[in-house]
Short mmCIF file of C-alpha atoms in Angstrom, two decimals:
data_model
loop_
_atom_site.label_atom_id
_atom_site.label_comp_id
_atom_site.label_asym_id
_atom_site.label_seq_id
_atom_site.Cartn_x
_atom_site.Cartn_y
_atom_site.Cartn_z
CA MET A 252 -0.28 -0.31 0.30
CA GLN A 253 1.60 3.31 -1.27
CA SER A 254 2.17 5.70 1.98
CA PRO A 255 0.87 9.27 1.30
CA LEU A 256 3.69 11.30 2.98
CA PRO A 257 6.46 11.45 1.84
CA VAL A 258 9.81 9.79 3.18
CA ARG A 259 11.51 12.47 5.22
CA ASP A 260 14.73 12.61 6.30
CA GLY A 261 15.99 9.01 4.32
CA VAL A 262 13.21 7.45 5.80
CA ASN A 263 9.27 6.28 5.90
CA ALA A 264 6.52 7.17 7.34
CA THR A 265 5.34 4.23 9.43
CA ARG A 266 1.66 2.47 8.41
CA LEU A 267 -0.42 1.46 11.44
CA ARG A 268 -3.40 -0.58 11.57
CA LEU A 269 -6.38 0.21 13.88
CA PRO A 270 -8.40 -2.81 15.11
CA ASP A 271 -11.68 -3.17 13.39
CA GLU A 272 -13.58 -2.88 16.98
CA GLY A 273 -12.39 -2.30 21.18
CA PRO A 274 -13.00 -0.66 23.84
CA TRP A 275 -11.66 2.77 22.26
CA ASP A 276 -13.68 5.57 20.36
CA THR A 277 -11.60 7.38 18.60
CA ALA A 278 -7.92 7.42 16.54
CA MET A 279 -5.74 9.15 19.62
CA ASP A 280 -7.44 6.45 22.24
CA TYR A 281 -5.90 3.58 20.84
CA MET A 282 -2.16 5.49 19.63
CA MET A 283 -3.08 6.55 23.73
CA HIS A 284 -3.23 3.00 24.39
CA ARG A 285 -0.33 1.86 22.80
CA TRP A 286 2.59 5.16 23.74
CA GLY A 287 0.35 6.49 26.07
CA HIS A 288 2.39 5.27 28.52
CA ILE A 289 5.69 7.26 26.45
CA ASP A 290 5.08 10.29 25.29
CA PRO A 291 1.34 10.76 25.69
CA GLN A 292 2.02 14.93 25.44
CA GLY A 293 3.71 14.55 21.59
CA ILE A 294 0.37 12.21 20.69
CA GLU A 295 -1.97 14.27 21.10
CA ASP A 296 0.64 17.26 19.65
CA ARG A 297 0.57 15.58 16.21
CA PHE A 298 -3.44 15.26 15.98
CA ASP A 299 -2.89 18.88 17.17
CA ALA A 300 -1.00 19.99 14.38
CA GLY A 301 -2.53 17.54 11.67
CA GLU A 302 0.34 15.61 11.39
CA ILE A 303 -0.62 11.48 11.41
CA VAL A 304 -2.48 10.64 7.96
CA GLY A 305 -5.03 8.61 6.58
CA GLU A 306 -5.70 7.23 3.54
CA GLY A 307 -5.03 9.93 0.69
CA GLY A 308 -3.49 11.50 2.81
CA ILE A 309 -6.31 12.71 4.70
CA PRO A 310 -5.08 14.53 8.72
CA LEU A 311 -7.02 12.31 11.69
CA ASP A 312 -7.40 15.33 15.07
CA ARG A 313 -9.25 13.95 18.25
CA ARG A 314 -11.71 13.53 17.03
CA THR A 315 -11.61 11.19 14.07
CA ARG A 316 -13.51 8.13 15.07
CA LEU A 317 -11.58 4.40 15.07
CA GLU A 318 -13.67 2.85 12.92
CA ASP A 319 -12.70 6.02 9.99
CA HIS A 320 -9.49 4.86 8.76
CA THR A 321 -8.09 1.14 8.58
CA PHE A 322 -5.11 2.06 7.83
CA ILE A 323 -2.88 5.61 9.31
CA TRP A 324 0.34 7.01 8.45
CA TYR A 325 2.75 9.35 10.12
CA TYR A 326 6.47 10.39 10.78
CA ARG A 327 8.18 8.01 14.20
CA THR A 328 10.28 10.46 16.60
CA LEU A 329 13.81 9.47 15.60
CA PRO A 330 16.45 9.68 18.94
CA PRO A 331 19.75 10.62 17.99
CA GLU A 332 21.97 8.23 16.71
CA THR A 333 26.43 7.83 17.24
CA ARG A 334 27.66 7.63 13.56
CA LEU A 335 29.31 4.49 12.87
CA PRO A 336 32.92 4.98 12.88
CA VAL A 337 32.37 2.98 8.70
CA GLU A 338 31.80 4.46 5.77
CA LEU A 339 29.60 2.72 2.31
CA ASN A 340 31.61 2.97 -0.93
CA ILE A 341 29.88 2.75 -4.32
CA LEU A 342 31.34 0.64 -6.60
CA HIS A 343 28.19 0.96 -9.95
CA GLN A 344 25.04 3.50 -10.60
CA ASP A 345 22.70 4.43 -13.59
CA ASP A 346 19.35 5.17 -14.24
CA HIS A 347 18.57 1.44 -12.49
CA ILE A 348 20.59 0.15 -10.27
CA LEU A 349 23.09 0.86 -7.31
CA VAL A 350 25.65 -1.23 -6.39
CA VAL A 351 27.56 -0.63 -2.90
CA ASP A 352 29.97 -2.20 -1.25
CA LYS A 353 28.07 -2.22 2.09
CA PRO A 354 30.50 -2.81 5.60
CA HIS A 355 30.64 -5.07 8.65
CA PHE A 356 28.38 -3.28 11.21
CA LEU A 357 26.00 -1.70 9.27
CA PRO A 358 22.77 -2.86 9.36
CA THR A 359 21.58 -3.15 5.39
CA THR A 360 17.71 -1.15 6.04
CA PRO A 361 16.45 0.89 8.78
CA GLY A 362 15.79 -1.37 12.17
CA GLY A 363 15.43 -1.07 16.31
CA THR A 364 18.92 1.08 17.51
CA TYR A 365 19.67 1.44 14.17
CA ILE A 366 17.52 3.96 11.75
CA GLN A 367 19.80 7.29 10.61
CA GLU A 368 22.54 4.69 11.39
CA SER A 369 21.16 2.12 7.94
CA ALA A 370 22.79 1.56 4.07
CA LEU A 371 19.33 2.66 2.83
CA VAL A 372 18.89 5.95 4.90
CA ARG A 373 22.83 6.96 4.81
CA LEU A 374 21.99 6.06 0.39
CA ARG A 375 18.60 8.32 0.09
CA ASN A 376 20.61 10.91 2.24
CA GLN A 377 23.21 11.64 0.34
CA LEU A 378 22.52 10.61 -2.94
CA ASN A 379 18.89 12.05 -2.56
CA LEU A 380 17.29 9.43 -3.42
CA PRO A 381 13.94 8.81 -1.76
CA ASP A 382 13.03 6.09 -3.75
CA LEU A 383 16.27 3.92 -3.28
CA ILE A 384 14.91 -0.14 -2.27
CA PRO A 385 17.70 -2.28 -1.61
CA MET A 386 16.80 -5.79 -3.86
CA HIS A 387 18.17 -7.85 -1.35
CA ARG A 388 19.46 -7.73 2.38
CA LEU A 389 23.19 -8.43 4.39
CA ASP A 390 22.83 -8.79 7.54
CA ARG A 391 24.76 -6.44 9.39
CA MET A 392 27.85 -8.26 10.50
CA THR A 393 28.39 -9.12 6.70
CA ALA A 394 30.04 -6.59 4.06
CA GLY A 395 30.34 -6.92 0.54
CA ILE A 396 27.68 -6.24 -2.60
CA LEU A 397 24.91 -4.56 -2.67
CA LEU A 398 22.14 -4.55 -5.16
CA LEU A 399 19.46 -1.30 -4.34
CA SER A 400 16.95 -0.40 -7.07
CA THR A 401 16.80 3.90 -7.79
CA ASN A 402 13.80 3.80 -10.12
CA PRO A 403 10.58 2.58 -9.22
CA GLU A 404 8.80 2.09 -12.37
CA THR A 405 11.90 -0.37 -13.57
CA ARG A 406 12.26 -2.50 -10.30
CA GLY A 407 9.94 -5.10 -10.10
CA ARG A 408 12.09 -6.24 -13.47
CA TYR A 409 15.67 -6.33 -10.93
CA GLN A 410 12.94 -8.17 -8.47
CA VAL A 411 12.02 -10.86 -10.57
CA LEU A 412 15.32 -12.27 -11.11
CA PHE A 413 15.78 -12.51 -7.56
CA GLU A 414 12.05 -13.83 -7.02
CA LYS A 415 13.28 -16.94 -9.99
CA ARG A 416 16.82 -17.00 -8.10
CA GLU A 417 17.77 -15.74 -11.95
CA VAL A 418 20.43 -13.96 -9.47
CA GLN A 419 23.79 -15.87 -8.39
CA LYS A 420 26.08 -14.64 -5.48
CA GLU A 421 29.04 -15.58 -4.24
CA TYR A 422 30.48 -15.37 -1.19
CA GLU A 423 34.29 -15.32 1.03
CA CYS A 424 34.67 -16.54 4.21
CA VAL A 425 37.52 -17.06 6.62
CA ALA A 426 37.33 -20.47 9.11
CA ALA A 427 39.30 -23.00 10.34
CA ALA A 428 41.61 -25.07 8.15
CA GLU A 429 39.80 -28.28 10.08
CA PRO A 430 36.61 -28.85 11.42
CA ALA A 431 35.89 -29.23 15.48
CA ALA A 432 36.45 -32.17 17.35
CA GLY A 433 33.28 -34.39 16.56
CA HIS A 434 32.76 -33.17 13.27
CA SER A 435 33.87 -35.52 10.14
CA ALA A 436 36.13 -34.38 7.44
CA VAL A 437 35.41 -32.59 4.90
CA ASP A 438 35.94 -33.31 0.92
CA PHE A 439 35.60 -30.39 -0.60
CA PRO A 440 34.26 -28.82 -2.63
CA VAL A 441 30.92 -30.35 -1.02
CA VAL A 442 26.50 -29.09 -1.07
CA VAL A 443 24.83 -28.65 2.43
CA ARG A 444 21.41 -28.67 2.20
CA ASN A 445 18.78 -29.28 4.76
CA ARG A 446 15.56 -27.35 5.87
CA MET A 447 15.88 -24.41 7.45
CA THR A 448 13.74 -22.11 10.24
CA LYS A 449 13.83 -19.15 11.97
CA SER A 450 11.04 -17.28 14.29
CA ARG A 451 10.60 -13.58 14.56
CA SER A 452 10.72 -14.41 18.74
CA TYR A 453 14.36 -16.92 18.48
CA LEU A 454 16.83 -15.23 17.46
CA LEU A 455 18.97 -18.10 15.61
CA ALA A 456 17.59 -19.62 12.87
CA GLU A 457 16.94 -24.09 13.18
CA VAL A 458 18.05 -26.98 11.22
CA ILE A 459 14.92 -29.12 10.95
CA ASP A 460 14.02 -32.40 9.81
CA GLY A 461 12.21 -31.73 7.08
CA GLU A 462 12.25 -31.04 2.63
CA PRO A 463 15.84 -29.16 2.48
CA ASN A 464 14.54 -25.86 1.97
CA ALA A 465 18.22 -24.39 1.66
CA GLU A 466 20.99 -24.93 -0.04
CA THR A 467 24.98 -23.94 -0.56
CA ARG A 468 27.59 -25.10 -2.25
CA ILE A 469 31.07 -24.61 -0.51
CA ASP A 470 34.44 -24.54 -1.43
CA LEU A 471 38.54 -24.36 -0.34
CA LEU A 472 40.29 -21.87 -1.98
CA LYS A 473 43.35 -21.49 0.53
CA THR A 474 44.40 -22.51 4.02
CA PHE A 475 47.29 -20.36 6.01
CA ASP A 476 48.61 -19.75 9.15
CA ALA A 477 46.31 -17.25 11.19
CA GLY A 478 47.88 -13.66 10.84
CA THR A 479 50.93 -14.00 8.81
CA ALA A 480 48.86 -12.71 5.91
CA ASP A 481 49.81 -9.36 8.36
CA GLY A 482 54.15 -9.61 8.40
CA GLY A 483 53.87 -12.57 10.34
CA GLN A 484 51.76 -11.70 13.82
CA ARG A 485 50.67 -14.45 15.16
CA THR A 486 46.19 -13.99 15.77
CA THR A 487 45.13 -14.70 19.05
CA ALA A 488 41.66 -14.26 18.61
CA ALA A 489 41.66 -18.32 18.44
CA PRO A 490 43.30 -21.46 20.54
CA ALA A 491 45.80 -23.74 18.90
CA ALA A 492 45.27 -26.33 19.63
CA VAL A 493 42.56 -26.93 16.70
CA GLY A 494 43.82 -26.80 13.03
CA SER A 495 47.72 -25.87 13.69
CA SER A 496 50.47 -26.01 11.63
CA GLY A 497 53.47 -27.56 13.13
CA ASN A 498 55.00 -23.86 14.62
CA GLY A 499 52.25 -24.07 16.64
CA ALA A 500 50.15 -21.25 14.40
CA ARG A 501 46.46 -22.29 14.07
CA ARG A 502 46.17 -23.00 10.88
CA LEU A 503 42.92 -20.93 9.30
CA ALA A 504 41.12 -21.51 5.89
CA LEU A 505 40.03 -18.83 3.21
CA TYR A 506 36.00 -20.61 1.38
CA ARG A 507 34.23 -19.89 -1.55
CA LEU A 508 30.30 -19.97 -0.42
CA GLU A 509 27.74 -20.02 -3.06
CA PRO A 510 24.20 -20.48 -2.12
CA HIS A 511 20.99 -21.50 -3.37
CA SER A 512 18.56 -20.10 -1.57
CA GLY A 513 18.66 -17.29 0.35
CA LYS A 514 17.28 -18.12 4.18
CA THR A 515 18.42 -15.72 7.06
CA HIS A 516 21.85 -16.48 8.57
CA GLN A 517 22.46 -19.47 6.26
CA LEU A 518 25.72 -20.15 5.19
CA ARG A 519 26.57 -19.28 8.77
CA VAL A 520 24.82 -22.57 9.79
CA HIS A 521 25.13 -24.72 7.27
CA MET A 522 29.87 -23.70 7.73
CA ALA A 523 28.88 -23.80 11.57
CA SER A 524 27.80 -28.03 10.34
CA LEU A 525 30.37 -28.56 9.51
CA GLY A 526 32.48 -27.93 11.85
CA LEU A 527 33.63 -24.46 11.09
CA GLY A 528 32.15 -21.87 12.82
CA ILE A 529 33.01 -18.50 10.74
CA LEU A 530 35.38 -17.00 12.59
CA HIS A 531 34.65 -14.01 14.44
CA ASP A 532 30.62 -15.75 14.60
CA ALA A 533 28.65 -14.71 18.53
CA PHE A 534 25.78 -16.70 16.92
CA TYR A 535 27.11 -19.43 15.15
CA PRO A 536 27.83 -22.72 16.56
CA GLU A 537 27.62 -21.44 19.88
CA LEU A 538 25.49 -17.50 20.90
CA LEU A 539 27.72 -15.59 22.94
CA ASP A 540 26.61 -12.93 25.33
CA LYS A 541 25.51 -9.58 24.43
CA ALA A 542 28.55 -7.67 23.25
CA PRO A 543 29.30 -4.19 22.21
CA ASP A 544 30.99 -4.51 18.54
CA ASP A 545 34.47 -5.28 18.54
CA TYR A 546 35.25 -3.28 15.54
CA THR A 547 38.83 -4.46 15.15
CA LYS A 548 37.06 -8.66 15.16
CA PRO A 549 34.12 -7.64 12.10
CA LEU A 550 32.67 -11.53 11.40
CA GLN A 551 34.95 -12.87 8.46
CA LEU A 552 32.10 -13.14 6.40
CA LEU A 553 31.84 -11.19 2.73
CA ALA A 554 29.64 -11.02 -0.30
CA ARG A 555 31.70 -11.26 -2.39
CA GLY A 556 30.59 -11.36 -6.44
CA ILE A 557 26.50 -11.13 -7.69
CA ARG A 558 26.02 -11.87 -11.33
CA PHE A 559 22.09 -11.71 -13.73
CA VAL A 560 21.84 -10.94 -16.73
CA ASP A 561 20.58 -7.46 -16.79
CA PRO A 562 16.56 -6.80 -17.47
CA ILE A 563 17.16 -3.40 -19.20
CA THR A 564 20.31 -4.12 -21.72
CA GLY A 565 20.05 -8.67 -21.68
CA LYS A 566 23.51 -8.32 -21.63
CA PRO A 567 25.03 -10.32 -17.98
CA VAL A 568 26.27 -7.77 -15.59
CA GLU A 569 29.15 -9.18 -13.03
CA TYR A 570 29.92 -6.63 -9.59
CA ARG A 571 32.49 -7.44 -7.23
CA SER A 572 33.30 -6.32 -4.04
CA ARG A 573 36.49 -4.39 -3.03
CA LEU A 574 36.46 -4.91 0.32
CA GLU A 575 38.56 -7.95 2.08
CA LEU A 576 38.11 -9.82 4.86
CA SER A 577 40.74 -8.77 7.27
CA GLU A 578 41.85 -11.99 8.37
CA ALA A 579 42.86 -13.17 4.80
CA ARG A 580 45.12 -10.75 3.32
#
């Protein structure tokens, strides 16, 4: 449903569905029930100023009956945010799409405590593109190629590519060179298939019994001693007991991941299922206690490339990230 309010400061207006019935006479009564404990005066002021609108952009006031509207729209009051110390890099821009390198720690879309500090809102404001929409998502902790639509008139033609799985994605990650204890050796390349699910109320994705709905091809690119790519310095991020080389340094590896589905946390779950949890992953294989972001230890997962046949030109295109995983340099 099209919002009657334009994007403001890079953020869409919030849409709220009013209940069909209840112990509330007016729309304002219902909003007071939902959020009056937070800012009752602010709610009254918004109704008085006509800043809350219904279908067609009709302003509501304190007396607007609950049953007069099904949906209403308004702008949220945004809390101040500290700018994240990471930057986006634009790789390609034309009349239809925008391709960027998204850094670790920056969410793709606004939500929770990150509104202005999301890739979408930053780019909308930076490029003055209020209609900008991401064609897919990267987890906040994942870096790399992100494709966005700049043109509402051609957006559907790109969306169809993703819906029909006609977009090929390639990722890279760093993990241990040998599986953790209790896991079998892996003969690469390997294809991991299983059934995954993730509820809104549970933080982690789960593997359950049933017909597979998630598939990833994983290949080993190279192995190396931890830290030797940065002038021979040994890392202390992990113990040397697992996958150690003869000199006591921990053996790590760079892997190529090619997902053939797009389930939440799919790559992280599939690597962990092999006993090769991605380096600096706070979720898999073990959920760690919540801690402040450590910018020196980003999740070692990178969306390296994306390729497809451009629906406008009819020509195959490929975009590659210019970023490198810090543990694999």
